[in-house]
Coordinates of C-alpha atoms in Angstrom, one line a residue:
X17 CA 0.0 0.0 0.0
X18 CA 1.3 3.4 -1.0
X19 CA 1.2 6.2 1.6
X20 CA -0.2 9.4 0.0
X21 CA 0.7 12.1 2.6
X22 CA -1.0 15.4 3.2
X23 CA 2.3 17.0 2.2
X24 CA 1.8 15.7 -1.3
X25 CA -2.0 16.4 -1.6
X26 CA -1.4 20.0 -0.5
X27 CA 0.7 20.5 -3.5
X28 CA -1.9 19.5 -6.2
X29 CA -4.8 21.3 -7.6
X30 CA -7.6 18.9 -6.8
X31 CA -6.6 16.4 -4.1
X32 CA -10.0 14.7 -4.1
X33 CA -9.1 13.0 -7.3
X34 CA -6.5 10.9 -5.6
X35 CA -7.8 9.8 -2.1
X36 CA -10.7 7.4 -2.8
X37 CA -13.1 6.4 0.0
X38 CA -16.1 7.9 -1.8
X39 CA -19.7 7.0 -0.8
X40 CA -20.6 3.6 -2.3
X41 CA -17.0 2.7 -3.3
X42 CA -16.4 -0.9 -2.7
X43 CA -13.8 -2.1 -0.2
X44 CA -12.9 -5.8 0.0
X45 CA -10.2 -7.8 1.7
X46 CA -7.6 -7.8 -1.1
X47 CA -5.9 -10.9 0.4
X48 CA -9.0 -13.0 0.0
X49 CA -9.6 -12.0 -3.6
X50 CA -8.2 -14.6 -6.0
X51 CA -8.4 -12.2 -9.0
X52 CA -7.4 -8.5 -8.6
X53 CA -8.5 -6.2 -11.5
X54 CA -7.5 -2.6 -11.8
X55 CA -10.0 -0.8 -14.0
X56 CA -8.1 2.2 -15.5
X57 CA -9.6 5.2 -17.3
X58 CA -6.9 7.1 -19.3
X59 CA -8.1 10.6 -18.4
X60 CA -8.6 12.6 -15.3
X61 CA -10.9 11.5 -12.5
X62 CA -13.7 13.9 -13.3
X63 CA -14.0 12.5 -16.9
X64 CA -13.6 8.9 -15.9
X65 CA -16.1 9.0 -13.1
X66 CA -18.7 10.4 -15.4
X67 CA -18.3 7.4 -17.8
X68 CA -21.3 5.1 -17.3
X69 CA -19.4 2.0 -18.7
X70 CA -16.8 2.4 -15.9
X71 CA -19.6 2.3 -13.3
X72 CA -21.2 -0.7 -14.8
X73 CA -18.1 -2.9 -15.1
X74 CA -16.9 -1.8 -11.6
X75 CA -20.2 -3.1 -10.3
X76 CA -20.2 -6.2 -12.5
X77 CA -16.7 -7.3 -11.5
X78 CA -17.2 -6.6 -7.8
X79 CA -20.3 -8.8 -7.9
X80 CA -17.9 -11.8 -8.1
X81 CA -16.8 -13.1 -4.7
X82 CA -13.4 -14.1 -6.2
X83 CA -12.6 -10.7 -7.8
X84 CA -11.7 -7.3 -6.4
X85 CA -12.0 -4.5 -9.0
X86 CA -10.5 -1.2 -8.1
X87 CA -10.2 2.1 -10.0
X88 CA -7.3 4.2 -11.3
X89 CA -7.3 7.4 -13.4
X90 CA -4.7 9.4 -15.2
X91 CA -3.1 11.8 -12.7
X92 CA -3.0 15.4 -13.7
X93 CA 0.6 16.6 -14.4
X94 CA 0.9 18.2 -11.0
X95 CA 0.2 14.9 -9.2
X96 CA 2.4 13.0 -11.6
X97 CA 5.2 15.2 -10.7
X98 CA 4.7 14.5 -7.0
X99 CA 4.4 10.7 -7.5
X100 CA 7.5 10.5 -9.6
X101 CA 9.5 12.8 -7.3
X102 CA 8.5 10.7 -4.3
X103 CA 9.0 7.4 -6.1
X104 CA 5.3 6.4 -5.6
X105 CA 4.0 4.1 -8.4
X106 CA 0.6 4.8 -9.8
X107 CA -2.0 3.3 -7.5
X108 CA -5.6 2.3 -7.3
X109 CA -8.0 4.4 -5.2
X110 CA -9.4 1.6 -3.1
X111 CA -6.3 -0.1 -1.8
X112 CA -3.6 2.4 -2.8
X113 CA -1.6 -0.6 -4.2
X114 CA 0.5 -0.1 -7.3
X115 CA -1.0 -1.3 -10.7
X116 CA 1.9 -3.6 -10.8
X117 CA 0.3 -5.8 -8.0
X118 CA -2.8 -6.7 -10.0
X119 CA -3.6 -9.7 -12.2
X120 CA -5.4 -7.5 -14.9
X121 CA -5.1 -3.9 -15.8
X122 CA -8.2 -3.0 -17.9
X123 CA -8.3 0.2 -20.0
X124 CA -11.5 1.5 -21.6
X125 CA -10.7 3.1 -25.1
X126 CA -13.1 6.0 -25.5
X127 CA -10.9 8.4 -27.5
X128 CA -7.9 7.9 -29.7
X129 CA -6.2 11.0 -28.2
X130 CA -6.0 9.3 -24.8
X131 CA -3.6 6.6 -25.9
X132 CA -0.5 8.4 -24.6
X133 CA -2.1 8.4 -21.1
X134 CA -2.4 4.6 -21.3
X135 CA 1.4 4.5 -21.8
X136 CA 2.0 7.1 -19.1
X137 CA -0.1 5.1 -16.6
X138 CA 1.8 1.9 -17.3
X139 CA 5.1 3.7 -17.1
X140 CA 4.2 5.3 -13.7
X141 CA 3.5 1.8 -12.3
X142 CA 6.9 0.5 -13.6
X143 CA 5.2 -1.8 -16.2
X144 CA 6.9 -2.2 -19.6
X145 CA 5.0 -0.4 -22.4
X146 CA 5.1 -3.3 -24.9
X147 CA 3.2 -6.5 -24.4
X148 CA 6.0 -8.4 -26.0
X149 CA 8.3 -7.3 -23.1
X150 CA 6.0 -8.3 -20.3
X151 CA 6.4 -11.8 -18.8
X152 CA 4.2 -13.6 -16.2
X153 CA 5.4 -11.4 -13.4
X154 CA 3.4 -8.4 -14.9
X155 CA -0.3 -8.0 -15.1
X156 CA -2.2 -8.8 -18.2
X157 CA -3.3 -5.6 -20.0
X158 CA -6.8 -5.8 -21.5
X159 CA -8.6 -3.1 -23.4
X160 CA -12.2 -2.6 -24.7
X161 CA -14.5 0.2 -25.7
X162 CA -15.4 1.8 -29.0
X163 CA -11.9 2.4 -30.1
X164 CA -11.1 -1.2 -29.7
X165 CA -12.9 -1.8 -32.9
X166 CA -9.7 -0.8 -34.5
X167 CA -7.1 -2.2 -32.0
X168 CA -4.2 -2.3 -34.3
X169 CA -2.4 0.9 -33.3
X170 CA -2.2 -0.6 -29.7
X171 CA -1.4 -4.1 -30.9
X172 CA 1.8 -4.3 -28.8
X173 CA 0.5 -2.4 -25.8
X174 CA -2.5 -4.5 -24.8
X175 CA -2.2 -8.2 -24.4
X176 CA -5.9 -8.8 -25.0
X177 CA -8.8 -6.8 -26.5
X178 CA -12.4 -7.5 -25.8
X179 CA -14.8 -6.5 -28.6
X180 CA -18.4 -5.7 -27.8
X181 CA -20.2 -5.2 -24.5
X182 CA -18.0 -5.9 -21.5
X183 CA -20.7 -7.3 -19.2
X184 CA -21.2 -10.1 -21.7
X185 CA -17.7 -11.3 -22.0
X186 CA -15.6 -10.2 -19.0
X187 CA -16.9 -13.0 -16.7
X188 CA -15.9 -15.7 -19.2
X189 CA -12.4 -14.2 -19.4
X190 CA -12.1 -14.2 -15.5
X191 CA -13.6 -17.7 -15.2
X192 CA -11.0 -19.0 -17.6
X193 CA -8.2 -17.1 -15.9
X194 CA -9.2 -18.6 -12.5
X195 CA -8.8 -22.0 -13.9
X196 CA -5.4 -21.3 -15.5
X197 CA -3.8 -19.0 -12.9
X198 CA -0.5 -20.4 -11.8
X199 CA -0.8 -23.4 -14.2
X200 CA -0.1 -21.9 -17.7
X201 CA 2.5 -19.5 -19.0
X202 CA 1.4 -16.1 -20.4
X203 CA 1.7 -17.4 -24.0
X204 CA -0.3 -20.6 -23.2
X205 CA -3.1 -18.6 -21.5
X206 CA -3.3 -16.1 -24.4
X207 CA -3.6 -19.0 -26.8
X208 CA -6.4 -20.5 -24.7
X209 CA -8.3 -17.2 -24.1
X210 CA -8.6 -16.5 -27.9
X211 CA -11.2 -19.3 -28.0
X212 CA -13.6 -17.0 -26.2
X213 CA -15.9 -15.3 -28.6
X214 CA -15.2 -11.5 -28.8
X215 CA -11.6 -11.8 -27.6
X216 CA -8.7 -10.7 -29.8
X217 CA -5.1 -11.4 -29.0
X218 CA -2.9 -9.4 -31.4
X219 CA 0.2 -11.4 -30.8
X220 CA -1.4 -14.4 -32.3
X221 CA -1.8 -12.8 -35.7
X222 CA 0.6 -11.5 -38.4
X223 CA 0.3 -8.8 -41.0
X224 CA 2.0 -8.4 -44.4
X225 CA 1.9 -5.3 -46.6
X226 CA 1.9 -4.5 -50.3
X227 CA 4.5 -2.1 -51.8
X228 CA 2.1 0.8 -51.7
X229 CA 1.7 0.4 -47.9
X230 CA -1.7 -1.2 -47.9
X231 CA -2.3 -4.5 -46.2
X232 CA -1.7 -7.6 -48.3
X233 CA -2.7 -10.2 -45.7
X234 CA -3.8 -10.5 -42.1
X235 CA -3.9 -14.0 -40.8
X236 CA -3.6 -16.0 -37.5
X237 CA -0.3 -17.7 -36.7
X238 CA -1.9 -21.0 -35.5
X239 CA -4.8 -23.1 -36.7
X240 CA -6.7 -22.9 -33.4
X241 CA -6.8 -19.1 -33.6
X242 CA -10.0 -17.7 -35.2
X243 CA -9.8 -15.8 -38.4
X244 CA -12.7 -13.5 -37.5
X245 CA -13.5 -12.0 -34.1
X246 CA -17.2 -11.6 -33.5
X247 CA -18.3 -8.8 -31.2
X248 CA -20.3 -9.8 -28.0
X249 CA -23.6 -8.1 -27.1
X250 CA -26.2 -8.5 -24.4
X251 CA -29.4 -10.0 -25.9
X252 CA -31.3 -9.7 -22.6
X253 CA -30.6 -6.0 -21.9
X254 CA -33.4 -5.5 -19.5
X255 CA -32.0 -8.1 -17.2
X256 CA -28.4 -7.0 -17.5
X257 CA -26.4 -6.0 -14.5
X258 CA -26.8 -2.3 -13.5
X259 CA -25.4 -0.7 -10.3
X260 CA -28.0 0.4 -7.8
X261 CA -25.4 2.3 -5.7
X262 CA -23.3 4.6 -7.9
X263 CA -20.2 6.0 -6.4
X264 CA -20.7 9.6 -5.3
X265 CA -17.4 11.6 -5.6
X266 CA -16.2 14.1 -3.1
X267 CA -15.5 16.6 -5.9
X268 CA -17.6 17.8 -8.8
X269 CA -17.4 15.6 -11.9
X270 CA -18.4 16.3 -15.5
X271 CA -21.8 14.5 -15.2
X272 CA -22.6 14.8 -11.5
X273 CA -25.9 13.0 -11.5
X274 CA -27.7 9.6 -11.7
X275 CA -27.5 8.1 -15.2
X276 CA -30.2 5.7 -16.4
X277 CA -29.4 3.8 -19.6
X278 CA -32.8 3.6 -21.4
X279 CA -31.5 1.5 -24.3
X280 CA -28.5 0.6 -26.4
X281 CA -28.1 0.9 -30.1
X282 CA -29.7 3.3 -32.6
X283 CA -32.0 3.0 -35.5
X284 CA -31.3 6.3 -37.2
X285 CA -28.5 5.2 -39.5
X286 CA -26.5 8.4 -39.6
X287 CA -23.6 7.6 -41.9
X288 CA -20.9 9.3 -39.9
X289 CA -21.8 7.6 -36.6
X290 CA -19.7 4.7 -35.5
X291 CA -21.7 4.1 -32.3
X292 CA -24.9 3.8 -34.4
X293 CA -23.3 0.8 -36.2
X294 CA -21.3 -1.0 -33.6
X295 CA -24.0 -1.0 -30.9
X296 CA -26.7 -2.5 -33.0
X297 CA -29.2 -4.1 -32.5
X298 CA -31.4 -1.7 -30.4
X299 CA -32.4 -3.2 -27.0
X300 CA -34.5 -1.3 -24.6
X301 CA -35.0 -1.6 -20.8
X302 CA -38.6 -1.8 -19.7
X303 CA -40.1 1.3 -18.1
X304 CA -40.7 -0.6 -14.9
X305 CA -37.1 -1.6 -14.7
X306 CA -35.9 2.0 -15.2
X307 CA -38.3 3.3 -12.6
X308 CA -37.0 0.7 -10.1
X309 CA -33.4 1.6 -10.8
X310 CA -34.1 5.3 -10.4
X311 CA -35.9 4.7 -7.0
X312 CA -32.8 2.7 -5.6
X313 CA -30.2 5.1 -7.0
X314 CA -31.9 8.1 -5.5
X315 CA -32.0 6.5 -2.1
X316 CA -28.5 5.2 -2.3
X317 CA -26.7 8.4 -3.7
X318 CA -28.6 11.5 -2.6
X319 CA -28.5 13.0 -6.1
X320 CA -31.2 15.3 -7.2
X321 CA -31.0 14.9 -11.0
X322 CA -31.5 11.9 -13.3
X323 CA -30.1 11.8 -16.8
X324 CA -31.7 9.5 -19.3
X325 CA -28.9 8.1 -21.4
X326 CA -28.7 6.5 -24.8
X327 CA -27.5 7.4 -28.4
X328 CA -31.0 9.0 -29.0
X329 CA -33.0 9.1 -25.8
X330 CA -36.2 10.6 -27.3
X331 CA -36.5 7.5 -29.5
X332 CA -37.2 5.4 -26.4
X333 CA -40.6 3.8 -27.1
X334 CA -42.1 4.8 -23.8
X335 CA -40.3 8.1 -23.2
X336 CA -43.3 10.3 -22.4
X337 CA -44.7 7.8 -19.9
X338 CA -41.2 7.3 -18.4
X339 CA -40.6 11.0 -17.9
X340 CA -44.1 11.7 -16.6
X341 CA -43.9 8.9 -14.1
X342 CA -40.4 9.9 -12.9
X343 CA -41.6 13.5 -12.4
X344 CA -44.8 12.3 -10.6
X345 CA -42.8 10.1 -8.2
X346 CA -39.8 12.2 -7.6
X347 CA -40.6 15.8 -8.7
X348 CA -42.0 16.6 -5.2
X349 CA -38.5 15.9 -3.9
X350 CA -37.0 18.4 -6.3
X351 CA -35.5 15.7 -8.5
X352 CA -35.0 16.9 -12.0
X353 CA -34.7 15.1 -15.3
X354 CA -32.1 15.8 -18.0
X355 CA -31.9 14.7 -21.6
X356 CA -28.3 15.0 -22.7
X357 CA -29.1 15.6 -26.4
X358 CA -32.3 15.8 -28.3
X359 CA -32.7 14.7 -31.9
X360 CA -34.4 17.6 -33.6
X361 CA -37.1 15.6 -35.3
X362 CA -37.8 13.8 -32.0
X363 CA -38.3 17.0 -30.1
X364 CA -41.5 17.1 -28.1
X365 CA -42.8 20.2 -26.4
X366 CA -44.9 18.2 -24.0
X367 CA -41.9 16.2 -23.0
X368 CA -39.8 19.2 -22.3
X369 CA -42.6 21.0 -20.5
X370 CA -42.8 18.0 -18.2
X371 CA -39.0 18.1 -17.5
X372 CA -39.0 21.8 -16.8
X373 CA -41.5 21.5 -13.9
X374 CA -38.6 21.0 -11.5
X375 CA -35.8 22.9 -13.2
X376 CA -35.1 24.3 -16.6
X377 CA -31.8 23.5 -18.4
X378 CA -30.5 24.6 -21.8
X379 CA -31.6 22.6 -24.8
X380 CA -29.1 20.9 -27.0
X381 CA -29.9 20.0 -30.7
X382 CA -27.6 18.3 -33.2
X383 CA -28.6 19.2 -36.8
X384 CA -25.0 18.1 -37.8
X385 CA -25.0 20.0 -41.1
X386 CA -26.3 23.4 -42.2
X387 CA -27.6 22.6 -45.7
X388 CA -30.3 20.2 -46.6
X389 CA -28.1 18.6 -49.2
X390 CA -25.5 17.6 -46.5
X391 CA -28.1 16.4 -44.0
X392 CA -29.3 14.1 -46.8
X393 CA -25.7 13.0 -47.5
X394 CA -25.2 12.0 -43.9
X395 CA -28.7 10.5 -43.6
X396 CA -29.7 12.9 -40.8
X397 CA -33.4 12.6 -41.8
X398 CA -34.5 16.0 -40.8
X399 CA -35.3 19.1 -42.8
X400 CA -34.9 22.8 -42.1
X401 CA -38.7 23.2 -41.6
X402 CA -38.6 20.7 -38.7
X403 CA -35.5 22.4 -37.2
X404 CA -37.2 25.8 -37.2
X405 CA -40.4 24.4 -35.8
X406 CA -38.5 22.7 -32.9
X407 CA -36.7 25.9 -31.9
X408 CA -39.8 28.0 -32.3
X409 CA -41.7 25.7 -29.9
X410 CA -38.8 25.9 -27.5
X411 CA -38.8 29.7 -27.6
X412 CA -42.5 29.8 -27.1
X413 CA -42.1 27.5 -24.1
X414 CA -39.7 29.9 -22.4
X415 CA -36.3 28.7 -23.5
X416 CA -33.7 31.2 -24.6
X417 CA -30.5 29.2 -24.3
X418 CA -29.8 26.7 -27.1
X419 CA -26.7 24.7 -28.1
X420 CA -26.3 23.5 -31.7
X421 CA -23.8 20.9 -32.8
X422 CA -22.5 20.6 -36.4
X423 CA -19.7 18.9 -38.3
X424 CA -17.5 20.3 -41.0
X425 CA -15.2 18.4 -43.4
X426 CA -17.9 15.8 -44.2
X427 CA -17.6 13.8 -47.4
X428 CA -19.0 15.6 -50.5
X429 CA -19.2 18.9 -48.6
X430 CA -18.3 22.3 -50.1
X431 CA -17.8 25.8 -48.7
X432 CA -21.5 26.8 -49.4
X433 CA -22.6 23.9 -47.2
X434 CA -20.4 25.4 -44.4
X435 CA -21.8 28.9 -44.9
X436 CA -25.3 27.3 -44.4
X437 CA -24.3 26.5 -40.8
X438 CA -24.1 30.1 -39.9
X439 CA -27.2 30.9 -42.0
X440 CA -29.2 28.3 -40.2
X441 CA -28.0 29.8 -36.9
X442 CA -29.2 33.2 -38.0
X443 CA -32.6 31.8 -39.0
X444 CA -33.0 30.3 -35.6
X445 CA -32.1 33.6 -33.8
X446 CA -34.7 35.3 -36.0
X447 CA -37.4 32.8 -34.7
X448 CA -36.7 34.0 -31.2
X449 CA -37.5 37.5 -32.0
X450 CA -40.8 36.5 -33.7
X451 CA -42.1 35.2 -30.4
X452 CA -44.1 37.9 -28.5
X453 CA -41.9 39.6 -25.8
X454 CA -44.4 38.8 -23.0
X455 CA -43.9 35.0 -23.9
X456 CA -40.2 34.7 -24.5
X457 CA -37.5 34.6 -21.9
X458 CA -34.9 37.3 -21.9
X459 CA -31.4 37.0 -23.1
X460 CA -31.1 34.9 -26.2
X461 CA -28.0 32.7 -26.2
X462 CA -27.1 30.4 -29.1
X463 CA -23.9 28.4 -29.0
X464 CA -23.0 26.8 -32.3
X465 CA -20.1 24.3 -32.2
X466 CA -18.4 22.6 -35.1
X467 CA -16.3 19.5 -34.8
X468 CA -14.1 18.2 -37.6
X469 CA -15.4 15.0 -39.2
X470 CA -13.2 12.0 -38.6
X471 CA -14.0 8.9 -40.6
X472 CA -14.4 5.9 -38.3
X473 CA -14.2 2.1 -38.8
X474 CA -17.5 0.3 -39.5
X475 CA -19.3 3.3 -41.0
X476 CA -20.3 4.0 -44.5
X477 CA -17.7 6.8 -44.6
X478 CA -14.8 4.5 -43.4
X479 CA -13.2 4.7 -46.9
X480 CA -13.4 8.5 -47.2
X481 CA -10.5 10.8 -46.9
X482 CA -10.3 13.5 -44.2
X483 CA -10.4 17.1 -45.2
X484 CA -7.0 18.8 -45.2
X485 CA -6.2 21.1 -42.4
X486 CA -5.9 24.0 -44.8
X487 CA -9.4 23.4 -46.2
X488 CA -10.8 23.0 -42.7
X489 CA -9.4 26.4 -41.7
X490 CA -11.2 27.9 -44.8
X491 CA -14.5 26.3 -43.9
X492 CA -14.2 27.5 -40.3
X493 CA -13.8 31.0 -41.7
X494 CA -16.8 30.5 -43.9
X495 CA -18.9 29.6 -40.9
X496 CA -17.5 32.6 -38.9
X497 CA -18.2 35.0 -41.7
X498 CA -21.8 33.9 -42.1
X499 CA -22.7 34.7 -38.5
X500 CA -23.7 38.2 -37.7
X501 CA -25.9 38.1 -34.6
X502 CA -24.2 38.9 -31.3
X503 CA -26.4 36.4 -29.6
X504 CA -24.6 33.5 -31.5
X505 CA -21.3 32.2 -30.1
X506 CA -19.3 30.0 -32.4
X507 CA -16.9 27.4 -31.1
X508 CA -14.7 25.1 -33.2
X509 CA -12.2 22.3 -32.7
X510 CA -8.5 22.3 -33.3
X511 CA -7.8 20.8 -36.7
X512 CA -4.4 19.3 -35.7
X513 CA -6.0 17.2 -32.9
X514 CA -8.6 16.0 -35.3
X515 CA -6.0 15.1 -37.9
X516 CA -4.2 12.8 -35.4
X517 CA -7.5 11.4 -34.2
X518 CA -8.1 10.4 -37.8
X519 CA -4.6 8.9 -38.2
X520 CA -5.2 6.6 -35.2
X521 CA -8.8 5.9 -35.9
X522 CA -8.0 4.2 -39.2
X523 CA -4.3 3.3 -38.5
X524 CA -2.5 0.0 -38.5
X525 CA 0.2 -1.7 -36.5
X526 CA 2.9 0.6 -37.8
X527 CA 1.4 3.4 -35.6
X528 CA 2.3 1.5 -32.4
X529 CA 6.0 2.6 -32.7
X530 CA 4.9 6.2 -33.5
X531 CA 2.7 6.2 -30.3
X532 CA 5.5 5.0 -28.1
X533 CA 8.0 7.4 -29.7
X534 CA 5.6 10.4 -29.2
X535 CA 5.2 9.4 -25.5
X536 CA 8.9 9.1 -25.0
X537 CA 9.2 12.7 -26.4
X538 CA 6.7 13.9 -23.8
X539 CA 3.2 13.5 -25.4
X540 CA 0.4 13.1 -22.9
X541 CA -3.2 14.5 -22.3
X542 CA -3.3 15.1 -26.1
X543 CA -7.0 15.6 -25.9
X544 CA -6.4 18.8 -23.7
X545 CA -5.4 21.9 -25.6
X546 CA -3.0 23.0 -23.0
X547 CA -0.9 19.9 -23.3
X548 CA -1.2 18.9 -27.0
X549 CA 2.0 19.4 -28.9
X550 CA 1.7 18.7 -32.6
X551 CA 5.4 19.2 -33.2
X552 CA 6.1 16.1 -31.0
X553 CA 3.8 14.0 -33.1
X554 CA 5.4 15.3 -36.4
X555 CA 8.8 14.3 -35.1
X556 CA 7.6 10.9 -34.0
X557 CA 6.0 10.2 -37.4
X558 CA 9.2 11.3 -39.2
X559 CA 11.6 9.3 -37.0
X560 CA 9.4 6.1 -37.4
X561 CA 9.2 6.6 -41.2
X562 CA 5.4 6.7 -41.1
X563 CA 3.2 9.1 -43.1
X564 CA 0.2 10.4 -41.2
X565 CA -1.3 11.6 -44.5
X566 CA -1.4 8.0 -45.7
X567 CA -4.0 7.3 -43.0
X568 CA -5.8 10.6 -42.8
X569 CA -6.0 11.9 -46.3
X570 CA -6.0 8.8 -48.5
X571 CA -9.3 7.6 -50.0
X572 CA -9.5 3.8 -49.7
X573 CA -10.8 1.6 -52.4
X574 CA -13.8 -0.6 -51.6
X575 CA -11.8 -3.8 -52.0
X576 CA -8.8 -2.7 -49.9
X577 CA -8.2 -4.8 -46.8
X578 CA -8.7 -2.5 -43.8
X579 CA -6.9 -3.0 -40.5
X580 CA -10.1 -3.9 -38.7
X581 CA -11.6 -6.2 -41.4
X582 CA -11.1 -9.3 -39.2
X583 CA -13.8 -8.0 -36.8
X584 CA -17.4 -8.9 -37.3
X585 CA -19.8 -6.4 -35.8
X586 CA -22.8 -8.0 -37.4
X587 CA -23.4 -5.2 -39.9
X588 CA -22.6 -6.4 -43.5
X589 CA -19.8 -4.7 -45.4
X590 CA -22.1 -4.6 -48.4
X591 CA -24.6 -2.6 -46.4
X592 CA -21.9 0.0 -45.6
X593 CA -20.9 0.1 -49.3
X594 CA -24.5 0.6 -50.3
X595 CA -24.9 3.5 -47.8
X596 CA -21.7 5.1 -49.1
X597 CA -23.1 5.1 -52.6
X598 CA -26.5 6.5 -51.4
X599 CA -24.6 9.3 -49.6
X600 CA -22.9 10.3 -53.0
X601 CA -26.4 10.4 -54.6
X602 CA -27.8 12.3 -51.5
X603 CA -30.4 9.6 -51.0
X604 CA -32.0 8.9 -47.6
X605 CA -32.3 5.5 -45.8
X606 CA -35.4 5.2 -43.6
X607 CA -35.2 4.8 -39.8
X608 CA -35.0 1.0 -38.9
X609 CA -38.1 1.3 -36.7
X610 CA -40.1 1.9 -39.9
X611 CA -38.9 -1.3 -41.5
X612 CA -35.7 -3.3 -41.9
X613 CA -33.0 -1.6 -44.1
X614 CA -31.0 -4.8 -44.5
X615 CA -27.9 -4.0 -42.5
X616 CA -27.5 -7.7 -41.5
X617 CA -27.7 -7.5 -37.8
X618 CA -30.9 -9.5 -37.5
X619 CA -29.6 -12.2 -39.8
X620 CA -26.2 -12.4 -38.3
X621 CA -27.1 -12.2 -34.6
X622 CA -30.7 -13.5 -34.8
X623 CA -31.7 -11.0 -32.1
X624 CA -33.2 -7.6 -31.4
X625 CA -35.1 -6.5 -34.5
X626 CA -34.3 -2.8 -34.4
X627 CA -37.6 -1.8 -36.1
X628 CA -39.8 -4.1 -34.0
X629 CA -41.5 -2.2 -31.2
X630 CA -42.8 -5.4 -29.7
X631 CA -39.4 -6.1 -28.1
X632 CA -40.0 -3.2 -25.7
X633 CA -42.7 -3.3 -23.0

């Protein structure tokens, strides 16, 4: 156990990040746990403790009597300085033991720009960065999450990747480990574990390349190693494990409230959205289940706000009844309801009016594109008339603060499409002033944000090139110049960060050396503007002889072998190709709830008809 003294904590900005002992954190006898699992989030405490997946897996693992799961987060540089200065290895919050003392170190991969934090966390615990340099005396490093759907840039960092929903596969992994612990070598165990569906062991595969740098062949080294890795998913989502006693931090976190997961998956089919593809099929929790979970969590945490979470919460089949019942049962206790983001075409005035009975928050809409042409290209399925109607209803209902999310750099986009973003914001502002003064709230505030489109694996745009940084800058200027109203604030993302995100999102094994080189040069917290240093990355790419442009700016041919082609998510490649072609023609594909669009998930997984409302209540 490491001793973290007050002398150290006095010297850091937020000591509550590092002390543990929060309400509902789980304390076990570490000496009686046969398996010790360190669940690591490669970002600061406030971000990691807001992540629902972390909470679910922490609960799931600690349900096992033979396992003790503890938490670790990336220390902010001020705390890292103190730990290194005092020769204290990175530790978990529960026992304060070094990560080095665990059987498993699990990382969740939520964002490509957190990869250097993974290396830093391993390094701070005295664990070799490369899986190929770690023997049986070191923990097994396992990784999962959305970025694991292209695991190749981390192929020699993690020993094991789990693809799909962790609750479904993690117990099988630990059951096998329990049988093999102390009996098999690391290599023998890895060979055995690859027989579990949804588990990928990169050291058991080899890759060869063509002269042009594309992949020639990806194949297993041994006959007992599967050629394809099939994702795992929960078919009985309503019965799945969900914590009834969320940890309550001592310090404020990003999402400081109860989170109820209404459903997984999405039926909208937006062509840029990776989550909408990899989390298929849609599976909902019953209203009664959600109401029961809310009741227990309110009693066990003391929170006064419930966030209804999913990829598109207003698509929940019983959303109006769920919200009304939550307000009826808990509104009298000043418990509010939050909807993190509302799809414009699913906006309901009645729903929002029900929510604001306790407290009113800002509204967030995501039109994604300014022009109708681009909304059709990305299959957003909403027209300008519906957008204007939604904001008009919001203004008439007393809202005056609205956030709008857009993307720039989308495939087939031009400068005029970007100007349309600002023009749409202006039209929305005009709607506010059409509302009678005695009805509308004072102080219109519209915040428009544009992120740079990054093509992701398993989307119809996975073959598309990214927009060059120079072109992105011009498009940002076009948006800026099209905004005149002082009530509109325009925020935009850093193009260099998005470029690197694109490089790693569609990268292959050759980027692993680049990642390690950049870390050795000082890269960390690359998702934070104050610490991102693009020069370090340019030097790392040059010294490793790797072209970032090859991954970011090159259009792939449909028949090219992609680094993630060995993974089966249940959505057919032919469907992605077909959606790509429809994007070029600006053709829409209907929402799956209106009828099957033939993505393959129902055929391949024989579960969860996305369009079938009968699976719900």
